[in-house]
Each structure stands twice: as C-alpha cells, then as structure tokens.
PDB file of C-alpha atoms in Angstrom:
ATOM      1  CA  MET T   1     115.100  48.430  92.085  1.00 54.00           C
ATOM      2  CA  ALA T   2     114.837  52.042  92.974  1.00 70.00           C
ATOM      3  CA  ARG T   3     117.926  53.569  94.455  1.00 88.00           C
ATOM      4  CA  THR T   4     116.624  54.637  98.090  1.00 90.00           C
ATOM      5  CA  ARG T   5     117.693  55.050 101.565  1.00 92.00           C
ATOM      6  CA  LEU T   6     116.403  55.904 104.835  1.00 93.00           C
ATOM      7  CA  TYR T   7     118.358  56.677 107.806  1.00 93.00           C
ATOM      8  CA  ARG T   8     116.871  57.104 111.317  1.00 91.00           C
ATOM      9  CA  LYS T   9     118.857  58.602 113.995  1.00 87.00           C
ATOM     10  CA  GLY T  10     122.008  58.387 112.176  1.00 86.00           C
ATOM     11  CA  LYS T  11     121.331  54.461 111.479  1.00 91.00           C
ATOM     12  CA  LEU T  12     120.838  52.990 107.853  1.00 91.00           C
ATOM     13  CA  GLU T  13     117.586  51.443 108.530  1.00 91.00           C
ATOM     14  CA  SER T  14     116.240  50.401 105.055  1.00 91.00           C
ATOM     15  CA  GLU T  15     117.119  50.960 101.435  1.00 89.00           C
ATOM     16  CA  GLY T  16     115.776  49.877  97.958  1.00 88.00           C
ATOM     17  CA  PHE T  17     112.224  50.720  98.879  1.00 87.00           C
ATOM     18  CA  PRO T  18     109.792  52.315  96.151  1.00 85.00           C
ATOM     19  CA  ILE T  19     110.095  55.911  95.717  1.00 82.00           C
ATOM     20  CA  ALA T  20     106.266  56.175  96.299  1.00 81.00           C
ATOM     21  CA  ASP T  21     107.011  55.363 100.230  1.00 83.00           C
ATOM     22  CA  VAL T  22     109.159  58.570 100.405  1.00 83.00           C
ATOM     23  CA  SER T  23     106.414  60.744 101.510  1.00 81.00           C
ATOM     24  CA  ASP T  24     105.187  58.164 104.296  1.00 83.00           C
ATOM     25  CA  HIS T  25     108.687  57.943 105.689  1.00 85.00           C
ATOM     26  CA  LEU T  26     109.133  61.768 105.808  1.00 83.00           C
ATOM     27  CA  GLY T  27     106.219  61.846 108.143  1.00 81.00           C
ATOM     28  CA  GLU T  28     108.268  59.742 110.891  1.00 85.00           C
ATOM     29  CA  PRO T  29     110.249  61.452 113.525  1.00 84.00           C
ATOM     30  CA  ASP T  30     114.145  61.430 113.170  1.00 86.00           C
ATOM     31  CA  VAL T  31     114.321  60.248 109.781  1.00 91.00           C
ATOM     32  CA  THR T  32     116.529  61.286 106.669  1.00 92.00           C
ATOM     33  CA  VAL T  33     115.718  60.086 103.116  1.00 93.00           C
ATOM     34  CA  TRP T  34     117.571  59.759  99.905  1.00 94.00           C
ATOM     35  CA  PHE T  35     116.445  58.578  96.561  1.00 92.00           C
ATOM     36  CA  ASP T  36     118.017  58.762  93.006  1.00 93.00           C
ATOM     37  CA  LEU T  37     116.593  59.698  89.732  1.00 92.00           C
ATOM     38  CA  CYS T  38     118.500  58.755  86.547  1.00 91.00           C
ATOM     39  CA  THR T  39     117.328  60.511  83.567  1.00 90.00           C
ATOM     40  CA  PRO T  40     113.894  61.207  84.845  1.00 89.00           C
ATOM     41  CA  THR T  41     111.128  62.594  82.689  1.00 89.00           C
ATOM     42  CA  ARG T  42     109.006  65.882  83.539  1.00 90.00           C
ATOM     43  CA  ALA T  43     105.961  63.581  84.968  1.00 89.00           C
ATOM     44  CA  ASP T  44     108.835  62.117  87.494  1.00 87.00           C
ATOM     45  CA  LEU T  45     109.942  65.407  88.745  1.00 89.00           C
ATOM     46  CA  ASP T  46     106.276  66.840  88.890  1.00 87.00           C
ATOM     47  CA  ALA T  47     105.673  63.908  91.225  1.00 84.00           C
ATOM     48  CA  ILE T  48     108.254  64.716  93.917  1.00 86.00           C
ATOM     49  CA  SER T  49     107.742  68.261  93.562  1.00 86.00           C
ATOM     50  CA  GLU T  50     104.248  67.781  94.795  1.00 81.00           C
ATOM     51  CA  GLU T  51     105.587  65.675  97.775  1.00 81.00           C
ATOM     52  CA  LEU T  52     108.537  67.815  98.780  1.00 86.00           C
ATOM     53  CA  GLY T  53     107.331  71.199  97.383  1.00 86.00           C
ATOM     54  CA  LEU T  54     110.006  72.053  94.822  1.00 90.00           C
ATOM     55  CA  HIS T  55     110.304  75.383  93.024  1.00 92.00           C
ATOM     56  CA  PRO T  56     109.233  75.167  89.375  1.00 92.00           C
ATOM     57  CA  LEU T  57     112.373  77.104  88.342  1.00 93.00           C
ATOM     58  CA  ALA T  58     114.408  74.305  90.129  1.00 93.00           C
ATOM     59  CA  ILE T  59     112.668  71.542  88.207  1.00 92.00           C
ATOM     60  CA  GLU T  60     113.653  73.293  84.733  1.00 92.00           C
ATOM     61  CA  ASP T  61     117.087  73.362  85.681  1.00 92.00           C
ATOM     62  CA  ALA T  62     116.943  69.659  86.529  1.00 92.00           C
ATOM     63  CA  LEU T  63     115.313  68.876  83.050  1.00 91.00           C
ATOM     64  CA  HIS T  64     117.738  70.883  81.090  1.00 89.00           C
ATOM     65  CA  ALA T  65     121.204  69.801  80.703  1.00 86.00           C
ATOM     66  CA  ASN T  66     124.298  71.826  80.564  1.00 87.00           C
ATOM     67  CA  GLN T  67     123.680  73.906  83.584  1.00 90.00           C
ATOM     68  CA  ARG T  68     126.395  75.561  85.286  1.00 92.00           C
ATOM     69  CA  PRO T  69     127.553  74.404  88.584  1.00 94.00           C
ATOM     70  CA  LYS T  70     125.734  76.200  91.042  1.00 94.00           C
ATOM     71  CA  LEU T  71     123.675  76.306  94.227  1.00 93.00           C
ATOM     72  CA  ASP T  72     120.237  78.172  94.403  1.00 92.00           C
ATOM     73  CA  VAL T  73     118.177  78.832  97.505  1.00 90.00           C
ATOM     74  CA  TYR T  74     114.686  78.570  97.685  1.00 90.00           C
ATOM     75  CA  ASP T  75     112.297  78.915 100.646  1.00 87.00           C
ATOM     76  CA  THR T  76     111.907  75.386 101.364  1.00 87.00           C
ATOM     77  CA  HIS T  77     114.971  73.835  99.600  1.00 90.00           C
ATOM     78  CA  MET T  78     117.960  74.262  97.692  1.00 92.00           C
ATOM     79  CA  PHE T  79     118.886  73.089  94.254  1.00 94.00           C
ATOM     80  CA  LEU T  80     122.504  72.050  93.510  1.00 94.00           C
ATOM     81  CA  ASN T  81     124.070  71.351  89.919  1.00 96.00           C
ATOM     82  CA  VAL T  82     127.605  69.695  89.954  1.00 96.00           C
ATOM     83  CA  TYR T  83     129.653  67.868  87.570  1.00 96.00           C
ATOM     84  CA  ALA T  84     131.795  64.587  88.087  1.00 95.00           C
ATOM     85  CA  THR T  85     134.683  64.598  85.652  1.00 95.00           C
ATOM     86  CA  HIS T  86     136.656  61.725  83.799  1.00 94.00           C
ATOM     87  CA  PHE T  87     140.042  62.052  81.970  1.00 92.00           C
ATOM     88  CA  ASP T  88     141.185  59.639  79.338  1.00 90.00           C
ATOM     89  CA  PRO T  89     144.902  59.891  79.241  1.00 87.00           C
ATOM     90  CA  ASP T  90     145.237  58.171  75.657  1.00 85.00           C
ATOM     91  CA  ASN T  91     143.676  60.751  73.736  1.00 84.00           C
ATOM     92  CA  GLY T  92     143.889  63.808  76.416  1.00 84.00           C
ATOM     93  CA  ARG T  93     140.061  64.157  76.361  1.00 89.00           C
ATOM     94  CA  LEU T  94     137.823  65.088  79.234  1.00 92.00           C
ATOM     95  CA  GLU T  95     134.463  63.609  79.951  1.00 93.00           C
ATOM     96  CA  SER T  96     131.855  65.767  82.195  1.00 94.00           C
ATOM     97  CA  ILE T  97     128.839  64.276  83.643  1.00 94.00           C
ATOM     98  CA  GLU T  98     126.370  66.188  85.170  1.00 95.00           C
ATOM     99  CA  ALA T  99     124.145  66.008  87.872  1.00 95.00           C
ATOM    100  CA  SER T 100     121.503  67.773  90.224  1.00 95.00           C
ATOM    101  CA  ALA T 101     120.060  67.581  93.829  1.00 95.00           C
ATOM    102  CA  PHE T 102     117.321  68.882  95.511  1.00 95.00           C
ATOM    103  CA  VAL T 103     118.259  69.392  99.269  1.00 92.00           C
ATOM    104  CA  THR T 104     115.371  69.799 101.916  1.00 90.00           C
ATOM    105  CA  GLU T 105     115.517  69.788 105.681  1.00 88.00           C
ATOM    106  CA  ARG T 106     115.001  65.863 105.839  1.00 89.00           C
ATOM    107  CA  ALA T 107     115.655  64.784 102.170  1.00 91.00           C
ATOM    108  CA  LEU T 108     118.148  64.551  99.617  1.00 94.00           C
ATOM    109  CA  VAL T 109     117.179  63.829  95.873  1.00 94.00           C
ATOM    110  CA  THR T 110     119.960  63.229  93.524  1.00 95.00           C
ATOM    111  CA  VAL T 111     119.119  63.565  89.734  1.00 95.00           C
ATOM    112  CA  ARG T 112     121.579  61.900  87.049  1.00 93.00           C
ATOM    113  CA  THR T 113     122.000  62.664  83.420  1.00 90.00           C
ATOM    114  CA  SER T 114     123.839  59.383  82.922  1.00 90.00           C
ATOM    115  CA  GLU T 115     124.912  56.201  84.744  1.00 90.00           C
ATOM    116  CA  ALA T 116     128.484  57.437  84.087  1.00 91.00           C
ATOM    117  CA  PHE T 117     127.831  59.470  87.363  1.00 93.00           C
ATOM    118  CA  SER T 118     128.929  56.867  89.945  1.00 92.00           C
ATOM    119  CA  ILE T 119     126.311  56.964  92.655  1.00 93.00           C
ATOM    120  CA  ASP T 120     127.924  53.885  94.062  1.00 92.00           C
ATOM    121  CA  GLN T 121     130.988  55.734  94.947  1.00 94.00           C
ATOM    122  CA  VAL T 122     128.977  58.202  96.858  1.00 94.00           C
ATOM    123  CA  GLN T 123     127.209  55.533  98.744  1.00 93.00           C
ATOM    124  CA  ARG T 124     130.488  53.866  99.692  1.00 93.00           C
ATOM    125  CA  ARG T 125     131.477  57.413 101.107  1.00 92.00           C
ATOM    126  CA  TRP T 126     128.308  57.354 102.957  1.00 93.00           C
ATOM    127  CA  ASP T 127     128.817  54.030 104.035  1.00 91.00           C
ATOM    128  CA  SER T 128     132.332  54.808 105.362  1.00 90.00           C
ATOM    129  CA  GLY T 129     130.885  58.027 107.536  1.00 84.00           C
ATOM    130  CA  GLY T 130     130.112  56.045 110.737  1.00 83.00           C
ATOM    131  CA  ALA T 131     128.663  58.232 113.447  1.00 84.00           C
ATOM    132  CA  LEU T 132     128.398  61.223 110.983  1.00 87.00           C
ATOM    133  CA  ALA T 133     125.516  59.865 109.523  1.00 89.00           C
ATOM    134  CA  GLU T 134     123.593  61.482 112.432  1.00 89.00           C
ATOM    135  CA  HIS T 135     124.008  64.796 110.776  1.00 88.00           C
ATOM    136  CA  GLY T 136     121.201  63.720 108.447  1.00 88.00           C
ATOM    137  CA  VAL T 137     120.971  65.771 104.934  1.00 90.00           C
ATOM    138  CA  ALA T 138     124.455  67.380 105.458  1.00 90.00           C
ATOM    139  CA  PHE T 139     126.127  64.176 106.230  1.00 91.00           C
ATOM    140  CA  LEU T 140     124.618  63.027 102.634  1.00 93.00           C
ATOM    141  CA  LEU T 141     125.290  66.252 100.962  1.00 93.00           C
ATOM    142  CA  HIS T 142     128.947  65.995 102.024  1.00 92.00           C
ATOM    143  CA  GLY T 143     129.342  62.833 100.755  1.00 94.00           C
ATOM    144  CA  LEU T 144     127.756  63.794  97.290  1.00 95.00           C
ATOM    145  CA  LEU T 145     130.564  66.993  97.146  1.00 95.00           C
ATOM    146  CA  ASP T 146     133.217  65.019  98.259  1.00 94.00           C
ATOM    147  CA  TYR T 147     132.858  62.376  95.326  1.00 95.00           C
ATOM    148  CA  VAL T 148     132.447  65.466  92.878  1.00 96.00           C
ATOM    149  CA  VAL T 149     135.596  67.441  94.109  1.00 95.00           C
ATOM    150  CA  ASP T 150     137.497  64.467  94.434  1.00 94.00           C
ATOM    151  CA  SER T 151     137.022  63.461  90.814  1.00 95.00           C
ATOM    152  CA  HIS T 152     138.071  67.044  89.899  1.00 95.00           C
ATOM    153  CA  PHE T 153     141.195  66.588  91.689  1.00 92.00           C
ATOM    154  CA  GLU T 154     142.098  63.142  90.048  1.00 93.00           C
ATOM    155  CA  VAL T 155     141.674  64.767  86.853  1.00 94.00           C
ATOM    156  CA  VAL T 156     144.043  67.634  87.653  1.00 94.00           C
ATOM    157  CA  GLN T 157     146.632  65.231  88.640  1.00 93.00           C
ATOM    158  CA  ALA T 158     146.326  62.778  85.581  1.00 92.00           C
ATOM    159  CA  MET T 159     146.544  66.179  83.432  1.00 91.00           C
ATOM    160  CA  ASP T 160     149.660  67.341  85.237  1.00 91.00           C
ATOM    161  CA  GLU T 161     151.546  63.828  84.789  1.00 89.00           C
ATOM    162  CA  GLU T 162     150.713  64.145  80.973  1.00 87.00           C
ATOM    163  CA  ILE T 163     151.811  67.892  80.737  1.00 86.00           C
ATOM    164  CA  GLU T 164     154.956  66.799  82.451  1.00 85.00           C
ATOM    165  CA  LYS T 165     155.495  64.437  79.469  1.00 82.00           C
ATOM    166  CA  LEU T 166     155.179  67.313  77.244  1.00 80.00           C
ATOM    167  CA  GLU T 167     157.748  69.351  78.966  1.00 78.00           C
ATOM    168  CA  GLU T 168     160.435  66.799  78.684  1.00 75.00           C
ATOM    169  CA  GLY T 169     159.563  66.911  75.067  1.00 70.00           C
ATOM    170  CA  LEU T 170     160.605  70.270  74.764  1.00 68.00           C
ATOM    171  CA  PHE T 171     164.258  69.619  75.415  1.00 65.00           C
ATOM    172  CA  GLN T 172     164.540  66.916  72.545  1.00 65.00           C
ATOM    173  CA  GLU T 173     166.366  68.102  69.315  1.00 60.00           C
ATOM    174  CA  THR T 174     163.654  67.066  67.148  1.00 64.00           C
ATOM    175  CA  LEU T 175     160.644  69.289  66.707  1.00 62.00           C
ATOM    176  CA  PRO T 176     157.330  68.087  67.960  1.00 63.00           C
ATOM    177  CA  GLY T 177     155.445  66.004  65.684  1.00 67.00           C
ATOM    178  CA  PRO T 178     151.691  66.529  64.481  1.00 70.00           C
ATOM    179  CA  GLY T 179     150.624  64.005  67.065  1.00 71.00           C
ATOM    180  CA  GLU T 180     152.324  66.032  70.017  1.00 75.00           C
ATOM    181  CA  GLN T 181     150.961  69.304  68.806  1.00 75.00           C
ATOM    182  CA  ARG T 182     147.469  67.479  68.700  1.00 81.00           C
ATOM    183  CA  ARG T 183     147.972  66.356  72.233  1.00 81.00           C
ATOM    184  CA  THR T 184     148.961  69.518  73.229  1.00 80.00           C
ATOM    185  CA  PHE T 185     145.716  71.124  71.725  1.00 83.00           C
ATOM    186  CA  GLU T 186     143.312  68.475  73.233  1.00 87.00           C
ATOM    187  CA  LEU T 187     144.919  68.973  76.639  1.00 87.00           C
ATOM    188  CA  ARG T 188     144.420  72.779  76.468  1.00 86.00           C
ATOM    189  CA  LYS T 189     140.845  72.134  75.369  1.00 89.00           C
ATOM    190  CA  SER T 190     140.415  69.914  78.019  1.00 91.00           C
ATOM    191  CA  LEU T 191     141.625  71.974  80.697  1.00 91.00           C
ATOM    192  CA  VAL T 192     139.502  74.945  79.469  1.00 90.00           C
ATOM    193  CA  ASN T 193     136.372  72.627  79.830  1.00 92.00           C
ATOM    194  CA  LEU T 194     137.681  71.308  83.227  1.00 93.00           C
ATOM    195  CA  ARG T 195     137.723  75.077  84.802  1.00 92.00           C
ATOM    196  CA  ARG T 196     134.426  75.754  83.418  1.00 93.00           C
ATOM    197  CA  VAL T 197     133.154  73.090  86.081  1.00 94.00           C
ATOM    198  CA  VAL T 198     135.864  73.539  89.001  1.00 94.00           C
ATOM    199  CA  ALA T 199     135.917  76.915  89.293  1.00 93.00           C
ATOM    200  CA  PRO T 200     132.427  77.407  90.364  1.00 94.00           C
ATOM    201  CA  MET T 201     132.654  74.701  92.788  1.00 94.00           C
ATOM    202  CA  ARG T 202     134.638  77.112  95.515  1.00 91.00           C
ATOM    203  CA  GLU T 203     131.621  79.233  95.499  1.00 91.00           C
ATOM    204  CA  VAL T 204     129.100  76.581  95.821  1.00 92.00           C
ATOM    205  CA  VAL T 205     131.135  74.768  98.985  1.00 89.00           C
ATOM    206  CA  ASN T 206     131.828  77.906 100.540  1.00 87.00           C
ATOM    207  CA  THR T 207     128.078  78.948 100.339  1.00 86.00           C
ATOM    208  CA  LEU T 208     127.077  75.600 102.056  1.00 83.00           C
ATOM    209  CA  PHE T 209     129.970  76.024 104.388  1.00 76.00           C
ATOM    210  CA  ARG T 210     128.905  79.002 105.736  1.00 76.00           C
ATOM    211  CA  ARG T 211     125.113  78.293 105.923  1.00 72.00           C
ATOM    212  CA  ASN T 212     124.349  77.675 109.785  1.00 62.00           C
ATOM    213  CA  ASP T 213     120.601  75.857 108.705  1.00 65.00           C
ATOM    214  CA  VAL T 214     122.781  73.213 106.595  1.00 68.00           C
ATOM    215  CA  ILE T 215     125.683  72.668 109.104  1.00 68.00           C
ATOM    216  CA  ARG T 216     123.826  72.686 112.481  1.00 62.00           C
ATOM    217  CA  ASP T 217     126.604  70.922 114.253  1.00 65.00           C
ATOM    218  CA  SER T 218     130.320  72.369 114.359  1.00 66.00           C
ATOM    219  CA  SER T 219     131.487  68.822 114.499  1.00 77.00           C
ATOM    220  CA  LEU T 220     130.822  68.454 110.477  1.00 82.00           C
ATOM    221  CA  ALA T 221     132.152  71.780 109.710  1.00 83.00           C
ATOM    222  CA  PRO T 222     135.815  70.556 109.258  1.00 88.00           C
ATOM    223  CA  TYR T 223     134.539  68.131 106.489  1.00 89.00           C
ATOM    224  CA  PHE T 224     133.157  70.746 104.373  1.00 88.00           C
ATOM    225  CA  GLN T 225     136.152  72.815 105.134  1.00 89.00           C
ATOM    226  CA  ASP T 226     138.208  70.068 103.622  1.00 92.00           C
ATOM    227  CA  VAL T 227     136.014  69.752 100.534  1.00 92.00           C
ATOM    228  CA  TYR T 228     136.318  73.537 100.046  1.00 92.00           C
ATOM    229  CA  ASP T 229     140.078  73.526 100.434  1.00 93.00           C
ATOM    230  CA  HIS T 230     140.212  70.694  97.593  1.00 93.00           C
ATOM    231  CA  ALA T 231     137.877  72.639  95.407  1.00 93.00           C
ATOM    232  CA  VAL T 232     140.196  75.483  95.774  1.00 94.00           C
ATOM    233  CA  ARG T 233     143.303  73.488  95.066  1.00 94.00           C
ATOM    234  CA  ALA T 234     141.634  71.961  92.263  1.00 93.00           C
ATOM    235  CA  ALA T 235     140.680  75.222  90.551  1.00 93.00           C
ATOM    236  CA  GLU T 236     144.203  76.938  91.204  1.00 93.00           C
ATOM    237  CA  TRP T 237     145.970  73.817  89.842  1.00 92.00           C
ATOM    238  CA  THR T 238     143.584  73.825  86.725  1.00 91.00           C
ATOM    239  CA  ASP T 239     144.427  77.516  86.299  1.00 90.00           C
ATOM    240  CA  SER T 240     148.250  76.955  86.645  1.00 90.00           C
ATOM    241  CA  LEU T 241     148.212  73.976  84.065  1.00 89.00           C
ATOM    242  CA  ARG T 242     146.214  75.966  81.585  1.00 86.00           C
ATOM    243  CA  ASP T 243     148.968  78.715  81.687  1.00 86.00           C
ATOM    244  CA  LEU T 244     151.762  75.879  81.355  1.00 85.00           C
ATOM    245  CA  VAL T 245     150.046  74.126  78.560  1.00 83.00           C
ATOM    246  CA  GLY T 246     149.825  77.694  76.821  1.00 79.00           C
ATOM    247  CA  ASN T 247     153.681  78.068  77.423  1.00 77.00           C
ATOM    248  CA  ILE T 248     154.353  74.752  76.091  1.00 77.00           C
ATOM    249  CA  ARG T 249     152.219  75.543  72.770  1.00 73.00           C
ATOM    250  CA  GLU T 250     154.032  78.874  72.690  1.00 74.00           C
ATOM    251  CA  ALA T 251     157.464  77.162  73.003  1.00 71.00           C
ATOM    252  CA  HIS T 252     156.543  74.582  70.008  1.00 67.00           C
ATOM    253  CA  MET T 253     155.623  77.635  67.973  1.00 71.00           C
ATOM    254  CA  THR T 254     159.028  79.331  68.731  1.00 70.00           C
ATOM    255  CA  MET T 255     161.052  75.997  68.188  1.00 69.00           C
ATOM    256  CA  ALA T 256     159.485  75.709  64.748  1.00 69.00           C
ATOM    257  CA  ASN T 257     160.191  79.452  63.998  1.00 73.00           C
ATOM    258  CA  ASN T 258     163.825  79.179  65.075  1.00 71.00           C
ATOM    259  CA  LYS T 259     164.019  76.227  63.121  1.00 72.00           C
ATOM    260  CA  MET T 260     162.619  77.738  60.205  1.00 75.00           C
ATOM    261  CA  ASN T 261     165.158  80.629  60.560  1.00 77.00           C
ATOM    262  CA  LEU T 262     168.302  78.291  60.818  1.00 75.00           C
ATOM    263  CA  ILE T 263     167.272  76.761  57.644  1.00 74.00           C
ATOM    264  CA  MET T 264     166.785  80.081  55.932  1.00 81.00           C
ATOM    265  CA  LYS T 265     170.040  81.399  56.788  1.00 77.00           C
ATOM    266  CA  ARG T 266     171.723  77.977  55.579  1.00 79.00           C
ATOM    267  CA  VAL T 267     169.824  78.341  52.279  1.00 77.00           C
ATOM    268  CA  THR T 268     170.772  82.095  51.960  1.00 79.00           C
ATOM    269  CA  SER T 269     174.358  81.271  52.861  1.00 79.00           C
ATOM    270  CA  TRP T 270     174.883  78.514  50.170  1.00 77.00           C
ATOM    271  CA  ALA T 271     173.359  80.629  47.730  1.00 80.00           C
ATOM    272  CA  ALA T 272     175.548  83.611  48.418  1.00 77.00           C
ATOM    273  CA  ILE T 273     178.604  81.326  48.090  1.00 75.00           C
ATOM    274  CA  ILE T 274     177.261  79.824  44.837  1.00 79.00           C
ATOM    275  CA  ALA T 275     176.413  83.388  43.663  1.00 80.00           C
ATOM    276  CA  VAL T 276     179.829  84.997  43.822  1.00 75.00           C
ATOM    277  CA  PRO T 277     181.611  82.115  41.745  1.00 75.00           C
ATOM    278  CA  THR T 278     178.839  82.489  39.274  1.00 77.00           C
ATOM    279  CA  MET T 279     179.352  86.227  39.063  1.00 73.00           C
ATOM    280  CA  ILE T 280     183.284  85.760  38.431  1.00 70.00           C
ATOM    281  CA  THR T 281     182.711  83.023  36.036  1.00 71.00           C
ATOM    282  CA  GLY T 282     180.153  85.239  34.124  1.00 71.00           C
ATOM    283  CA  PHE T 283     182.373  88.297  33.826  1.00 64.00           C
ATOM    284  CA  TYR T 284     185.366  85.941  32.544  1.00 63.00           C
ATOM    285  CA  GLY T 285     182.834  84.322  29.847  1.00 66.00           C
ATOM    286  CA  GLN T 286     182.350  87.614  28.096  1.00 58.00           C
ATOM    287  CA  ASN T 287     182.678  87.600  24.440  1.00 60.00           C
ATOM    288  CA  VAL T 288     184.930  90.854  24.577  1.00 58.00           C
ATOM    289  CA  PRO T 289     188.638  91.036  25.143  1.00 63.00           C
ATOM    290  CA  TYR T 290     189.566  91.472  28.821  1.00 61.00           C
ATOM    291  CA  PRO T 291     192.963  91.034  30.685  1.00 66.00           C
ATOM    292  CA  GLY T 292     194.028  87.456  30.215  1.00 63.00           C
ATOM    293  CA  SER T 293     191.484  86.868  27.622  1.00 63.00           C
ATOM    294  CA  GLY T 294     192.524  83.356  25.718  1.00 64.00           C
ATOM    295  CA  GLN T 295     195.718  83.074  28.116  1.00 69.00           C
ATOM    296  CA  PRO T 296     196.111  80.314  30.536  1.00 75.00           C
ATOM    297  CA  TRP T 297     196.857  82.709  33.260  1.00 69.00           C
ATOM    298  CA  GLY T 298     193.642  84.460  32.677  1.00 69.00           C
ATOM    299  CA  PHE T 299     191.794  81.089  33.367  1.00 69.00           C
ATOM    300  CA  TRP T 300     193.868  80.373  36.791  1.00 75.00           C
ATOM    301  CA  THR T 301     193.200  83.808  37.918  1.00 77.00           C
ATOM    302  CA  SER T 302     189.449  83.626  37.511  1.00 73.00           C
ATOM    303  CA  THR T 303     189.520  80.224  39.048  1.00 76.00           C
ATOM    304  CA  GLY T 304     191.905  81.378  41.901  1.00 80.00           C
ATOM    305  CA  LEU T 305     189.103  84.477  42.337  1.00 77.00           C
ATOM    306  CA  TRP T 306     186.093  82.418  42.875  1.00 69.00           C
ATOM    307  CA  VAL T 307     188.171  80.025  45.132  1.00 81.00           C
ATOM    308  CA  VAL T 308     189.107  82.473  47.345  1.00 82.00           C
ATOM    309  CA  ALA T 309     185.692  84.322  47.297  1.00 77.00           C
ATOM    310  CA  ALA T 310     183.884  80.889  48.498  1.00 78.00           C
ATOM    311  CA  ILE T 311     186.373  80.235  51.335  1.00 83.00           C
ATOM    312  CA  VAL T 312     186.027  83.709  52.835  1.00 80.00           C
ATOM    313  CA  LEU T 313     182.384  83.685  52.418  1.00 76.00           C
ATOM    314  CA  TYR T 314     182.194  80.021  53.854  1.00 77.00           C
ATOM    315  CA  THR T 315     184.641  81.175  56.844  1.00 82.00           C
ATOM    316  CA  GLN T 316     182.503  84.202  57.519  1.00 76.00           C
ATOM    317  CA  PHE T 317     178.937  82.371  57.666  1.00 70.00           C
ATOM    318  CA  LYS T 318     180.481  79.709  59.777  1.00 75.00           C
ATOM    319  CA  LYS T 319     181.831  82.094  62.212  1.00 76.00           C
ATOM    320  CA  ARG T 320     178.365  83.634  62.482  1.00 69.00           C
ATOM    321  CA  ASP T 321     176.912  80.358  62.956  1.00 67.00           C
ATOM    322  CA  TRP T 322     174.883  80.275  59.692  1.00 63.00           C
ATOM    323  CA  LEU T 323     176.246  77.348  58.510  1.00 63.00           C
TER     324      LEU T 323
END
C-alpha cells in the first residue's frame, strides 16, 4: 500500500490511494496531497517529475545519496534535503538517515533512502496538528522538519549524558583504559558527523521561515520559529560538546604524560640512591692501598658513608615529591 494522504480544507479525507491518482486529485479545488517514496528508481522520479514539473537538478540530488542538508528554490517548487539521526549509547556511534522532499504549492513528496527514516513519527505529528492542517503544504513541511530537528536534539542530549560520564572519570586516580579512550574517540567522531547535518539546518529553517510564499498565514509562523530555535540550540550544543570532548581527550593525554613524568622521577631517584653507594663501594674496592685499607675502621667508614649518602638523597627526593 502506497503511503499517500489527501487533505481537503484542512481535513484528512483519504489515504493509502495509488500514487497514479495524485495528478487527478491535484486538479481538485482546496486539496493538498502528500505521498512518500522509499528508495525510488530513476523511472519513479521521472514519472512524478512529469506530473509536478520538477527540475532535473532536483531529481539528480534526490537520486544521489550523501547530499548536504539544503533548500534549493526553483521556479515551480523547492527541493529539501535533510537527515534524521539516531545515537547508539552502547558504542557511541551516530547513524544518519537521509531524506529529501519536493515542495510544490499543493503537494509534498518525501523521498527516503531507508525505512529507518521513521515516516510514521512524521505522520503522528500531522495527526496531532489539529486545525493547523488547513495551512496545507506548510503544515506538512513543518511536521517533517519538526521530526528531523527533534531527532537532532535527542541525539545531542544523549551525547551530553555520555560526555558527563567521561567527565566524572577524569577525577578518578586510575588512568583511562583503552576502552574509555576508544569511547572518547567515537564520541568525538560522532559529534563531527552530527555537526555536518545539524549546522546547515539553521539556514534551511530560517529560509523557510522568512519565505512568505510558504508561510502565508502568520498563525503558523510561531511553529516554524520554534523549529528554528531548536535547530539553533542543537547546533550550538553540538559545537560546545565537540569542544568539551576535545578538552577531555587532551586531559587524558595530560594525565598520561604526568603519570609518565612521575614514574620517570621515581626511577631516576632510586637510580641515584643506588648509584652513590655503588660509587663509594667501588672506590673502596680498589686493588691499591688507601686510608683504612685492610683495617676494620676502613670498612665501617665506607659503610657509614654510603648509608649517610643514601639517607640524604632519599630525604631530598622525598622533600621534592619525587618519591
């Protein structure tokens, strides 16, 4: 069953009808149509292009994955490209699901690259919109953007919680292990990827918010303003978390260097304590006559010298916190 909907004067009149009937419905008065394509072929997009008069460049962008989030404006329609996101807290990895939309005066066509882009959640937003459905395509477009930006915001919140756990680990006496270091790296990588899909959304939503031909009634403007505010907050939050993870990684490296310096100081200190008695015993072990040679007092003198030297060195190193 095709995912299709028809609104007439703000009321959901029918859904699930064949996509081939879309052109017939668009000829009716006071009608807004939405239909969804998941992993369409070139033939599928060419067919709707003839019906809706879509630009060839927009068709190409919809067929080629990994486009940046953007809003292209053509004479008869707009082309929107966005990414919904999902974060896995177990491994710290981010999943981005791409989707596109063709926005005409009376129709919205969504093109998804995967079923992971939950169009069901978008439909639930439309169903809870109530009287706002009378705004037609602008109402449908708001629901789509609201789902996308909310997915960004949820991911940023989840990442913030994971980063707080990393911050707490900084105050432990033990150094971070390979697992914690790898998690820090994965979080930083995910934040970089998240920023690529979050940051451009400010420009996308702001452009729609300021276009009078999209938002014809001021009563819908606060809803687009709310989406824009969430997009800005998500982008700023992502930037701050990326800097924070970088600081945590630097702190890990600093702690490791400090630990290494402490170990080197201790090893050097003990080597010095051992070296001085070795020097003294080596002097008294010469095969030539020296004061006290062959005498008991000579033995006790050498013993006393290295004992005193060892105690003095140990005391001085301990005073400087080298031991």
